[in-house]
Structure formats: C-alpha cells, structure tokens
XYZ file of N, CA and C in Angstrom:
807
model
N 0.842 -1.186 0.000
C 0.000 0.000 0.000
C 0.887 1.249 0.000
N 0.266 2.372 -0.322
C 0.985 3.642 -0.329
C 0.279 4.636 0.590
N 1.060 5.374 1.353
C 0.525 6.363 2.285
C 1.190 7.702 2.011
N 0.382 8.761 1.871
C 0.926 10.095 1.632
C 1.429 10.672 2.951
N 2.711 11.029 2.997
C 3.303 11.543 4.229
C 3.406 13.063 4.230
N 3.388 13.656 3.059
C 3.218 15.100 2.901
C 2.690 15.324 1.498
N 2.254 16.501 1.210
C 1.614 16.755 -0.081
C 2.539 16.361 -1.223
N 2.072 15.414 -2.033
C 2.834 15.002 -3.200
C 3.886 13.942 -2.945
N 3.998 13.449 -1.712
C 5.011 12.434 -1.387
C 4.338 11.252 -0.714
N 4.415 10.085 -1.338
C 3.866 8.867 -0.752
C 4.990 7.871 -0.484
N 4.811 7.061 0.554
C 5.779 6.012 0.864
C 5.090 4.659 0.777
N 5.875 3.662 0.396
C 5.365 2.298 0.291
C 5.400 1.630 1.659
N 4.332 0.921 1.998
C 4.240 0.226 3.271
C 3.813 -1.228 3.040
N 4.559 -2.142 3.596
C 4.209 -3.568 3.602
C 3.571 -3.882 4.947
N 2.424 -4.561 4.929
C 1.717 -4.893 6.167
C 1.363 -6.376 6.147
N 2.136 -7.168 6.880
C 1.887 -8.599 7.003
C 1.180 -8.826 8.329
N -0.136 -8.984 8.256
C -0.968 -9.004 9.458
C -1.650 -10.359 9.584
N -1.132 -11.243 10.437
C -1.716 -12.588 10.527
C -3.012 -12.672 11.321
N -3.415 -11.616 11.988
C -4.667 -11.706 12.738
C -4.935 -10.479 13.572
N -6.176 -10.320 14.058
C -6.575 -9.094 14.770
C -5.882 -8.908 16.112
N -5.384 -9.981 16.710
C -4.741 -9.871 18.022
C -3.221 -9.911 17.931
N -2.694 -9.686 16.745
C -1.251 -9.780 16.536
C -0.518 -8.601 17.179
N 0.629 -8.872 17.754
C 1.512 -7.809 18.238
C 2.245 -7.213 17.051
N 2.244 -5.882 16.949
C 2.818 -5.214 15.780
C 4.281 -4.851 16.005
N 5.109 -5.196 15.025
C 6.488 -4.720 14.968
C 6.598 -3.841 13.726
N 7.035 -2.611 13.916
C 7.143 -1.648 12.820
C 8.621 -1.496 12.465
N 8.985 -1.882 11.252
C 10.382 -1.967 10.823
C 10.796 -0.729 10.020
N 11.963 -0.187 10.367
C 12.536 0.947 9.630
C 13.929 0.547 9.166
N 14.101 0.449 7.865
C 15.366 -0.039 7.295
C 16.454 1.033 7.331
N 17.636 0.649 6.912
C 18.771 1.561 6.889
C 19.266 1.847 5.481
N 20.311 2.636 5.415
C 20.986 2.982 4.158
C 21.756 1.761 3.680
N 21.749 1.428 2.405
C 21.060 2.019 1.252
C 19.907 1.138 0.803
N 19.145 0.599 1.747
C 18.291 -0.556 1.507
C 16.816 -0.191 1.414
N 15.953 -1.157 1.611
C 14.511 -0.938 1.667
C 13.896 -2.034 2.527
N 12.576 -2.108 2.564
C 11.921 -3.041 3.485
C 12.289 -4.498 3.220
N 12.737 -4.799 1.998
C 13.076 -6.189 1.672
C 14.269 -6.715 2.466
N 15.056 -5.828 3.070
C 16.182 -6.308 3.879
C 15.705 -7.152 5.056
N 14.432 -6.996 5.435
C 13.881 -7.748 6.560
C 13.173 -9.030 6.113
N 13.467 -9.495 4.909
C 12.812 -10.696 4.391
C 12.944 -11.880 5.335
N 14.106 -11.983 6.006
C 14.353 -13.150 6.858
C 13.661 -13.021 8.211
N 13.071 -11.870 8.473
C 12.154 -11.716 9.596
C 10.715 -11.954 9.125
N 10.377 -11.409 7.950
C 9.017 -11.547 7.439
C 8.677 -12.997 7.117
N 9.682 -13.805 6.793
C 9.446 -15.224 6.505
C 9.005 -16.000 7.744
N 9.349 -15.478 8.930
C 9.212 -16.256 10.164
C 8.238 -15.637 11.167
N 8.381 -14.349 11.438
C 7.650 -13.752 12.564
C 6.131 -13.863 12.443
N 5.530 -13.669 11.251
C 4.073 -13.825 11.171
C 3.596 -15.229 11.539
N 4.449 -16.239 11.330
C 4.083 -17.600 11.728
C 3.899 -17.712 13.242
N 4.544 -16.809 13.977
C 4.456 -16.817 15.436
C 3.462 -15.770 15.954
N 2.637 -15.246 15.037
C 1.570 -14.352 15.458
C 1.923 -12.884 15.502
N 3.037 -12.494 14.881
C 3.442 -11.089 14.882
C 3.010 -10.403 13.589
N 2.439 -9.230 13.730
C 2.159 -8.378 12.581
C 3.428 -7.614 12.245
N 3.866 -7.702 11.014
C 5.088 -7.017 10.577
C 4.717 -5.911 9.599
N 4.986 -4.680 9.990
C 4.721 -3.520 9.143
C 6.060 -2.853 8.843
N 6.315 -2.569 7.578
C 7.592 -1.952 7.199
C 7.355 -0.915 6.119
N 8.062 0.182 6.217
C 7.970 1.229 5.207
C 9.294 1.365 4.479
N 9.215 1.725 3.213
C 10.403 2.161 2.488
C 10.581 3.651 2.770
N 11.700 4.010 3.366
C 11.994 5.423 3.599
C 11.915 6.178 2.267
N 11.388 7.374 2.314
C 11.338 8.188 1.088
C 12.690 8.152 0.374
N 12.655 8.090 -0.937
C 13.881 8.026 -1.724
C 14.400 6.629 -1.955
N 13.796 5.645 -1.277
C 14.286 4.273 -1.332
C 13.184 3.317 -1.776
N 13.580 2.205 -2.361
C 12.639 1.153 -2.702
C 11.501 1.631 -3.572
N 10.272 1.323 -3.151
C 9.094 1.654 -3.934
C 8.453 2.984 -3.535
N 9.054 3.693 -2.591
C 8.521 4.995 -2.178
C 8.877 6.079 -3.181
N 8.129 7.191 -3.095
C 8.469 8.353 -3.919
C 9.879 8.826 -3.596
N 10.457 9.520 -4.557
C 11.852 9.936 -4.425
C 11.987 11.441 -4.623
N 11.448 12.214 -3.672
C 11.544 13.673 -3.795
C 12.984 14.139 -3.628
N 13.233 15.363 -4.033
C 14.570 15.920 -3.916
C 14.936 16.237 -2.471
N 13.947 16.559 -1.658
C 14.229 17.026 -0.301
C 13.506 16.171 0.737
N 13.841 16.421 2.009
C 13.133 15.777 3.106
C 13.894 14.632 3.743
N 15.219 14.697 3.763
C 16.025 13.571 4.241
C 16.725 13.843 5.572
N 16.244 14.831 6.318
C 16.775 15.054 7.662
C 16.179 14.024 8.617
N 16.822 13.831 9.754
C 16.285 12.924 10.764
C 14.875 13.352 11.183
N 14.669 14.648 11.355
C 13.359 15.134 11.796
C 12.268 14.791 10.784
N 12.521 15.070 9.514
C 11.504 14.818 8.484
C 11.232 13.324 8.344
N 12.280 12.506 8.413
C 12.096 11.064 8.291
C 11.345 10.513 9.504
N 11.575 11.096 10.673
C 10.794 10.722 11.855
C 9.337 11.136 11.680
N 9.112 12.298 11.076
C 7.746 12.742 10.809
C 7.020 11.759 9.890
N 7.735 11.218 8.911
C 7.135 10.236 8.002
C 6.665 9.007 8.774
N 7.486 8.548 9.726
C 7.083 7.409 10.557
C 5.782 7.731 11.288
N 5.711 8.919 11.863
C 4.518 9.305 12.616
C 3.267 9.290 11.732
N 3.384 9.815 10.526
C 2.232 9.855 9.628
C 1.752 8.440 9.307
N 2.681 7.537 9.059
C 2.302 6.157 8.732
C 1.644 5.479 9.937
N 2.223 5.640 11.126
C 1.628 5.052 12.332
C 0.220 5.579 12.563
N 0.039 6.878 12.359
C -1.282 7.486 12.522
C -2.259 6.945 11.481
N -1.814 6.873 10.230
C -2.697 6.439 9.149
C -3.180 5.008 9.360
N -2.312 4.150 9.880
C -2.668 2.752 10.104
C -3.273 2.524 11.489
N -3.372 3.598 12.265
C -3.945 3.526 13.621
C -3.252 2.446 14.461
N -1.946 2.434 14.379
C -1.152 1.455 15.122
C -0.969 1.939 16.554
N -1.152 1.031 17.496
C -0.973 1.340 18.914
C -0.090 0.282 19.566
N 0.659 0.699 20.551
C 1.479 -0.221 21.356
C 2.364 -1.118 20.508
N 2.987 -0.556 19.515
C 3.860 -1.322 18.626
C 5.290 -1.361 19.161
N 6.036 -2.309 18.651
C 7.485 -2.317 18.835
C 8.087 -1.615 17.626
N 8.821 -0.556 17.853
C 9.493 0.169 16.770
C 10.898 -0.396 16.624
N 11.188 -0.954 15.449
C 12.496 -1.557 15.190
C 13.219 -0.757 14.120
N 14.357 -0.181 14.480
C 15.139 0.605 13.538
C 16.506 -0.005 13.316
N 16.860 -0.182 12.057
C 18.152 -0.760 11.688
C 19.072 0.325 11.136
N 20.317 0.376 11.620
C 21.363 1.273 11.114
C 20.881 2.731 11.166
N 20.860 3.435 10.043
C 20.342 4.807 10.056
C 18.871 4.815 10.462
N 18.161 3.740 10.130
C 16.788 3.611 10.597
C 16.699 3.592 12.111
N 17.767 3.115 12.766
C 17.821 3.166 14.219
C 17.933 4.588 14.723
N 18.765 5.395 14.072
C 18.888 6.802 14.453
C 17.571 7.537 14.246
N 16.905 7.258 13.127
C 15.621 7.902 12.846
C 14.577 7.480 13.872
N 14.616 6.206 14.277
C 13.664 5.713 15.285
C 13.913 6.365 16.637
N 15.174 6.551 16.995
C 15.504 7.256 18.237
C 14.979 8.691 18.183
N 15.196 9.359 17.044
C 14.680 10.719 16.892
C 13.151 10.727 16.994
N 12.502 9.724 16.407
C 11.048 9.633 16.518
C 10.627 9.560 17.986
N 11.313 8.729 18.759
C 10.926 8.532 20.158
C 11.033 9.819 20.957
N 12.045 10.628 20.674
C 12.186 11.889 21.406
C 11.268 12.967 20.837
N 11.137 13.017 19.535
C 10.358 14.073 18.874
C 8.860 13.914 19.148
N 8.410 12.662 19.242
C 6.981 12.393 19.440
C 6.694 11.751 20.796
N 7.659 11.788 21.673
C 7.502 11.277 23.041
C 6.985 9.839 23.051
N 7.453 9.065 22.070
C 7.137 7.645 22.034
C 5.698 7.296 21.715
N 4.955 8.204 21.122
C 3.542 7.920 20.798
C 3.437 6.693 19.898
N 2.457 5.871 20.158
C 2.161 4.631 19.418
C 3.111 3.480 19.748
N 4.156 3.713 20.536
C 5.229 2.725 20.707
C 5.301 2.264 22.164
N 5.366 0.948 22.349
C 5.497 0.376 23.698
C 6.890 -0.163 23.977
N 7.639 -0.509 22.903
C 9.019 -0.959 23.052
C 9.829 -0.493 21.850
N 11.145 -0.403 22.055
C 12.054 0.035 20.993
C 13.132 -1.019 20.806
N 13.368 -1.413 19.558
C 14.447 -2.343 19.222
C 15.412 -1.637 18.278
N 16.645 -1.497 18.712
C 17.675 -0.848 17.902
C 18.630 -1.916 17.400
N 18.789 -2.015 16.084
C 19.571 -3.085 15.474
C 20.721 -2.467 14.687
N 21.957 -2.711 15.153
C 23.142 -2.118 14.511
C 22.910 -0.627 14.259
N 22.337 0.044 15.242
C 21.865 1.417 15.060
C 23.014 2.420 14.954
N 22.816 3.443 14.121
C 23.749 4.565 14.021
C 23.494 5.455 15.225
N 24.105 5.091 16.316
C 23.892 5.779 17.593
C 25.115 5.572 18.488
N 25.517 6.606 19.226
C 24.953 7.961 19.304
C 25.222 8.838 18.061
N 26.235 8.466 17.245
C 26.521 9.260 16.051
C 27.221 8.383 15.033
N 27.242 8.845 13.783
C 27.966 8.141 12.720
C 29.432 8.556 12.710
N 29.693 9.846 12.878
C 31.079 10.332 12.899
C 31.516 10.589 14.340
N 32.795 10.544 14.560
C 33.338 10.792 15.892
C 33.071 12.228 16.309
N 32.658 12.382 17.575
C 32.407 13.713 18.115
C 32.413 13.625 19.633
N 32.488 14.744 20.323
C 32.436 14.704 21.784
C 31.183 13.972 22.266
N 31.353 13.029 23.155
C 30.232 12.238 23.636
C 29.964 10.999 22.833
N 30.663 10.859 21.701
C 30.484 9.676 20.846
C 31.778 9.459 20.057
N 32.783 8.869 20.691
C 34.121 8.825 20.087
C 34.405 7.632 19.181
N 33.414 6.774 18.926
C 33.725 5.502 18.263
C 33.337 5.442 16.792
N 32.789 6.513 16.248
C 32.364 6.485 14.856
C 33.534 6.624 13.889
N 33.190 6.829 12.615
C 34.207 7.070 11.604
C 34.657 8.525 11.681
N 35.775 8.819 11.063
C 36.238 10.206 11.027
C 35.403 10.997 10.021
N 35.360 12.299 10.200
C 34.641 13.158 9.249
C 35.215 12.990 7.851
N 36.518 12.813 7.759
C 37.173 12.651 6.456
C 36.718 11.358 5.774
N 36.609 10.280 6.550
C 36.129 9.015 5.984
C 34.703 9.147 5.482
N 33.864 9.797 6.271
C 32.465 9.970 5.882
C 32.352 10.821 4.619
N 33.111 11.896 4.557
C 33.095 12.736 3.357
C 33.596 11.964 2.143
N 34.546 11.056 2.376
C 35.054 10.222 1.284
C 33.973 9.307 0.727
N 33.128 8.760 1.602
C 32.023 7.920 1.144
C 31.056 8.723 0.274
N 30.766 9.942 0.698
C 29.856 10.787 -0.071
C 30.461 11.129 -1.429
N 31.744 11.409 -1.455
C 32.423 11.702 -2.732
C 32.351 10.507 -3.674
N 32.504 9.310 -3.121
C 32.426 8.102 -3.943
C 31.025 7.920 -4.525
N 29.998 8.312 -3.771
C 28.636 8.201 -4.290
C 28.426 9.120 -5.484
N 29.014 10.298 -5.430
C 28.923 11.205 -6.569
C 29.656 10.646 -7.788
N 30.753 9.927 -7.555
C 31.619 9.493 -8.650
C 31.228 8.131 -9.219
N 30.887 7.159 -8.324
C 30.653 5.795 -8.804
C 29.851 5.036 -7.748
N 28.553 5.236 -7.735
C 27.713 4.614 -6.720
C 27.736 3.087 -6.785
N 27.632 2.460 -7.978
C 27.675 0.995 -8.012
C 28.945 0.420 -7.396
N 30.071 1.058 -7.657
C 31.329 0.569 -7.082
C 31.321 0.705 -5.563
N 30.809 1.827 -5.065
C 30.741 2.005 -3.615
C 29.837 0.958 -2.974
N 28.690 0.699 -3.584
C 27.768 -0.294 -3.028
C 28.405 -1.682 -3.000
N 29.164 -2.001 -4.032
C 29.879 -3.284 -4.034
C 30.878 -3.352 -2.890
N 31.597 -2.257 -2.654
C 32.580 -2.221 -1.572
C 31.896 -2.347 -0.219
N 30.816 -1.599 -0.015
C 30.101 -1.626 1.256
C 29.500 -3.002 1.513
N 29.042 -3.670 0.458
C 28.450 -4.998 0.644
C 29.448 -5.962 1.270
N 30.713 -5.819 0.956
C 31.747 -6.693 1.528
C 31.995 -6.372 2.997
N 31.776 -5.112 3.389
C 31.944 -4.715 4.788
C 30.702 -5.005 5.614
N 29.584 -5.156 4.948
C 28.290 -5.262 5.617
C 28.147 -6.579 6.378
N 28.615 -7.650 5.761
C 28.453 -8.975 6.343
C 29.762 -9.456 6.951
N 29.655 -10.207 8.054
C 30.833 -10.698 8.751
C 31.395 -11.963 8.129
N 30.576 -12.656 7.367
C 31.029 -13.913 6.777
C 30.570 -13.996 5.333
N 31.148 -14.900 4.605
C 30.842 -15.019 3.179
C 29.476 -15.655 2.985
N 28.504 -14.859 2.576
C 27.164 -15.364 2.329
C 26.918 -15.654 0.856
N 27.973 -15.506 0.045
C 27.871 -15.838 -1.366
C 27.619 -14.632 -2.245
N 27.959 -14.783 -3.510
C 27.845 -13.702 -4.485
C 26.403 -13.237 -4.655
N 25.476 -14.175 -4.658
C 24.071 -13.808 -4.881
C 23.565 -12.867 -3.794
N 23.951 -13.118 -2.529
C 23.517 -12.253 -1.433
C 24.087 -10.849 -1.591
N 25.351 -10.761 -1.981
C 25.971 -9.453 -2.183
C 25.295 -8.709 -3.331
N 24.959 -9.438 -4.391
C 24.267 -8.811 -5.521
C 22.884 -8.304 -5.110
N 22.212 -9.052 -4.229
C 20.898 -8.638 -3.719
C 21.017 -7.338 -2.941
N 22.048 -7.245 -2.115
C 22.314 -6.018 -1.357
C 22.512 -4.841 -2.309
N 23.355 -5.023 -3.304
C 23.650 -3.941 -4.247
C 22.395 -3.531 -5.012
N 21.599 -4.520 -5.420
C 20.373 -4.194 -6.156
C 19.439 -3.329 -5.320
N 19.303 -3.642 -4.032
C 18.456 -2.803 -3.187
C 18.972 -1.366 -3.179
N 20.300 -1.215 -3.100
C 20.873 0.126 -3.132
C 20.593 0.851 -4.430
N 20.667 0.120 -5.541
C 20.447 0.733 -6.850
C 18.969 1.014 -7.108
N 18.071 0.413 -6.314
C 16.648 0.740 -6.423
C 16.313 2.075 -5.756
N 17.272 2.614 -5.007
C 17.090 3.923 -4.376
C 17.553 5.020 -5.323
N 17.086 6.240 -5.087
C 17.601 7.388 -5.828
C 18.991 7.722 -5.305
N 19.938 7.892 -6.187
C 21.308 8.159 -5.744
C 21.381 9.435 -4.915
N 20.606 10.463 -5.299
C 20.643 11.705 -4.518
C 20.041 11.499 -3.138
N 19.066 10.589 -3.013
C 18.501 10.298 -1.693
C 19.548 9.628 -0.807
N 20.308 8.687 -1.375
C 21.354 8.029 -0.598
C 22.418 9.036 -0.164
N 22.746 9.966 -1.041
C 23.722 11.009 -0.687
C 23.174 11.870 0.453
N 21.926 12.291 0.335
C 21.351 13.188 1.342
C 21.172 12.499 2.691
N 20.808 11.222 2.690
C 20.683 10.493 3.953
C 22.051 10.343 4.608
N 23.066 10.061 3.801
C 24.420 9.972 4.352
C 24.877 11.335 4.875
N 24.569 12.398 4.158
C 24.923 13.732 4.628
C 24.235 14.045 5.958
N 22.982 13.613 6.098
C 22.275 13.825 7.365
C 22.961 13.056 8.489
N 23.385 11.814 8.205
C 24.068 11.010 9.223
C 25.383 11.650 9.647
N 26.052 12.326 8.710
C 27.316 13.000 9.025
C 27.066 14.243 9.885
N 26.032 14.999 9.559
C 25.770 16.268 10.247
C 25.064 16.091 11.587
N 24.237 15.064 11.694
C 23.350 14.936 12.847
C 23.842 13.870 13.818
N 23.217 13.822 14.986
C 23.475 12.782 15.968
C 22.241 12.666 16.856
N 22.212 11.610 17.673
C 21.061 11.407 18.569
C 21.504 11.405 20.034
N 22.637 12.033 20.296
C 23.185 12.050 21.653
C 22.173 12.592 22.655
N 21.512 13.688 22.310
C 20.565 14.317 23.242
C 19.192 13.661 23.236
N 18.951 12.761 22.283
C 17.660 12.080 22.206
C 17.598 10.858 23.115
N 18.745 10.241 23.373
C 18.763 8.941 24.045
C 18.151 9.001 25.440
N 18.428 10.058 26.171
C 17.914 10.180 27.529
C 16.416 10.416 27.607
N 15.785 10.665 26.459
C 14.344 10.927 26.444
C 13.518 9.676 26.157
N 14.186 8.556 25.957
C 13.479 7.302 25.661
C 12.981 6.702 26.970
N 11.686 6.418 27.035
C 11.061 5.976 28.280
C 10.458 4.571 28.180
N 10.630 3.894 27.074
C 10.039 2.561 26.914
C 11.138 1.505 27.006
N 10.793 0.248 27.320
C 11.795 -0.822 27.317
C 12.498 -0.895 25.963
N 13.821 -0.936 26.011
C 14.614 -0.868 24.785
C 15.607 -2.021 24.729
N 15.606 -2.714 23.600
C 16.588 -3.752 23.334
C 17.556 -3.272 22.269
N 18.843 -3.435 22.523
C 19.887 -3.015 21.587
C 20.561 -4.275 21.060
N 20.385 -4.529 19.781
C 20.880 -5.743 19.137
C 22.037 -5.347 18.220
N 23.226 -5.945 18.435
C 24.387 -5.464 17.688
C 25.397 -6.589 17.461
N 25.925 -6.648 16.239
C 26.972 -7.602 15.915
C 28.323 -7.117 16.437
N 29.070 -7.999 17.086
C 30.336 -7.567 17.681
C 31.401 -7.292 16.625
N 31.205 -7.790 15.407
C 32.185 -7.574 14.337
C 31.772 -6.449 13.382
N 30.844 -5.625 13.814
C 30.341 -4.536 12.972
C 31.486 -3.600 12.589
N 31.753 -3.502 11.280
C 32.825 -2.633 10.785
C 32.342 -1.215 10.503
N 31.046 -1.004 10.481
C 30.498 0.304 10.133
C 30.074 1.091 11.368
N 29.419 0.432 12.315
C 29.048 1.050 13.588
C 29.640 0.166 14.689
N 30.769 0.546 15.273
C 31.467 -0.338 16.214
C 30.601 -0.747 17.398
N 30.864 -1.941 17.915
C 30.108 -2.461 19.053
C 30.202 -1.525 20.255
N 31.317 -0.820 20.391
C 31.464 0.131 21.504
C 30.412 1.239 21.431
N 29.950 1.572 20.234
C 28.875 2.554 20.105
C 27.587 2.005 20.686
N 27.353 0.707 20.460
C 26.162 0.078 21.045
C 26.237 0.080 22.567
N 27.426 -0.188 23.100
C 27.596 -0.150 24.556
C 27.321 1.246 25.096
N 27.788 2.254 24.370
C 27.560 3.635 24.799
C 26.078 3.987 24.728
N 25.417 3.537 23.680
C 23.973 3.762 23.560
C 23.234 3.119 24.724
N 23.623 1.893 25.065
C 22.969 1.180 26.165
C 23.123 1.945 27.475
N 24.267 2.563 27.686
C 24.507 3.329 28.914
C 23.619 4.573 28.985
N 23.230 5.092 27.823
C 22.484 6.349 27.775
C 20.964 6.167 27.813
N 20.482 4.935 27.557
C 19.038 4.680 27.597
C 18.729 3.916 28.872
N 18.050 4.558 29.779
C 17.798 3.983 31.094
C 17.058 2.653 30.981
N 17.608 1.624 31.630
C 16.960 0.321 31.683
C 17.074 -0.506 30.417
N 17.811 -0.041 29.433
C 17.915 -0.786 28.175
C 18.796 -2.021 28.342
N 18.627 -2.975 27.428
C 19.381 -4.218 27.477
C 20.119 -4.423 26.169
N 21.377 -4.827 26.265
C 22.219 -5.030 25.084
C 22.315 -6.514 24.763
N 21.998 -6.865 23.517
C 22.109 -8.236 23.022
C 23.243 -8.277 22.003
N 24.295 -9.019 22.289
C 25.424 -9.106 21.374
C 25.328 -10.370 20.528
N 25.863 -10.293 19.310
C 25.828 -11.410 18.375
C 27.243 -11.656 17.869
N 27.759 -12.831 18.205
C 29.178 -13.112 18.029
C 29.598 -13.394 16.596
N 28.638 -13.654 15.707
C 29.004 -14.016 14.338
C 28.464 -13.017 13.321
N 28.208 -11.792 13.774
C 27.613 -10.800 12.878
C 28.453 -9.540 12.777
N 28.425 -8.982 11.572
C 28.917 -7.641 11.352
C 27.735 -6.681 11.400
N 27.647 -5.805 10.389
C 26.584 -4.803 10.387
C 25.250 -5.375 9.902
N 25.292 -6.504 9.218
C 24.071 -7.059 8.630
C 23.403 -8.101 9.498
N 23.263 -7.823 10.782
C 22.755 -8.778 11.758
C 21.454 -9.458 11.352
N 20.416 -8.742 10.870
C 19.155 -9.430 10.560
C 19.296 -10.480 9.458
N 20.403 -10.428 8.732
C 20.654 -11.405 7.671
C 21.736 -12.392 8.099
N 22.828 -11.881 8.675
C 23.964 -12.721 9.071
C 23.553 -13.808 10.068
N 22.799 -13.440 11.082
C 22.375 -14.367 12.127
C 20.864 -14.291 12.287
N 20.176 -14.492 11.180
C 18.726 -14.290 11.165
C 18.018 -15.151 12.211
N 18.366 -16.430 12.321
C 17.668 -17.314 13.251
C 17.854 -16.853 14.692
N 19.100 -16.590 15.077
C 19.373 -16.142 16.444
C 18.706 -14.801 16.713
N 18.786 -13.912 15.746
C 18.187 -12.589 15.916
C 16.678 -12.699 16.075
N 16.034 -13.504 15.234
C 14.583 -13.642 15.319
C 14.159 -14.173 16.682
N 14.877 -15.153 17.196
C 14.532 -15.733 18.498
C 14.682 -14.701 19.616
N 15.777 -13.961 19.606
C 15.996 -12.975 20.663
C 15.032 -11.802 20.519
N 14.699 -11.441 19.295
C 13.749 -10.353 19.083
C 12.364 -10.761 19.604
N 11.931 -11.956 19.269
C 10.616 -12.407 19.735
C 10.567 -12.496 21.255
N 11.651 -12.970 21.849
C 11.705 -13.051 23.313
C 11.621 -11.666 23.932
N 12.314 -10.699 23.331
C 12.276 -9.320 23.822
C 10.861 -8.739 23.694
N 10.233 -8.946 22.558
C 8.896 -8.407 22.339
C 7.900 -8.986 23.331
N 8.051 -10.272 23.657
C 7.098 -10.957 24.530
C 7.414 -10.802 26.007
N 8.582 -10.237 26.327
C 8.987 -10.132 27.732
C 8.209 -9.039 28.472
C-alpha cells in the first residue's frame, strides 16, 4: 500500500498481518536498503503471530523519491504519519542502522507515541562520525570520502560496502541482492541520507526514551562499532544489550535465526 506523508510524497508500506490480536512490529530499514532487507524476519515472525509492518523510507525502494526531506526530523515525521494512518498502537518500533537513528529521533520528537518498546539493530547511535560524547564512529574525512564516492561511482561504492556489511561469506548472490536494493534507491537520496548522518546525531535524544529498549548489535560490525552500542545502552535507562558473536553490520541477515529468536523473546517479555 501507499501512504501520503506530505503533499505530493507517498511512501510504500508492507503490512503482514496474521490476525486481529497480533503484536505489531514496525520496521525501519537503513541505508542504502529498503523493506526487503527484513525478508528473513518476514518469513518467520508472522508464523508466530506477529504483525510485521515496514515502510520504504522516502527516496528508497518503492517509495516516492523527492529531492528534499532527508533530515532525521523529516524522516521521523514520516514514521509518525504512517503510524497514525494505520492507527497502530502499542507497537514495537524496530530501527536498523540509520533507521535506528531515525527511530531514536522519533521517540524523542513524538515522546514515544504509538510505541510500547524500541528495538535498535546495529543502530547509528549515538553518532555516525566521531564527536564529543560519541568517540567511536568514523572520522569526518572518511564519511566525506564515502559521499564523494557516491557522486563518482555509486555501483562501485555499493559493491565495496556490501563486503563490509556482512561478517562472513554469504555468497555472491547475497551481495548482488544487497547492491540491487541500493540501486533501487535514488542516488541523490542516498547522498542526502548519508549527509544527514554526518551532520546529525542522537546524543541528546537517548535520555528521552522511556520505553523498554533492546539493543541488538553484531560484535564484528565494521560500520558502527560495538562500543557505540555499549555507549547507547549506557544512555538509555533500563535498556538491554544483546550481542551477536558471528555478525557484522548485517545482523538481521547474518544471524537471522538467532536474531529472530531474541527479538521475539524481547517483544514478549
């Protein structure tokens, strides 16, 4: 289905609803992907009675690809519009990578409306680049280099990132699937989302989260170091950190079975 999030801009939403009493998990993907990255959750969770709702962030996948609107605030606003339109209540908000940062911003900007629990998966938190209060990210120079590569040769960059994304060799077909998802996005949208990740942070948002929070992170993450997850856990009162010993940044794919089990346990706890 498609939902208009502002005048002239619609986003694609997948809603796998196995029944009226299903617990809802609302999925927010990361750069440079779309809702299909959660295929290995969608294959399983509805069988256990979970409603899985996922949106393609504007500029990505099947959503509209406007020139503007890629700040954390605007992307959080899009989440709010979709939750309101679907009349979702007491959902688990699950944000992956940059989607994790956007979900954190949503929780502070909207005071957690519609959400009963938060799941952060390899989240870009507290920041993508190193800064006071968040020393474990990439350097500003490295981040600017990634943006320059997107301007020059996006397919090559996506191929390079795909090798860093997974901790183990999942085969050529999986890497090609990753790259294809990236190429289904607008290149300018990927640039603008990366620019937002470089400029913004969620350091001041973390202390405003008031719902039970699970932080799921691969210890071999080359893009968002595990130490960032530890720092995030320290900043969200009462949150719990779940580590995954055989995962890099692509946890929902690298260790799908283990992740699904721990996610379901967290949701039901």
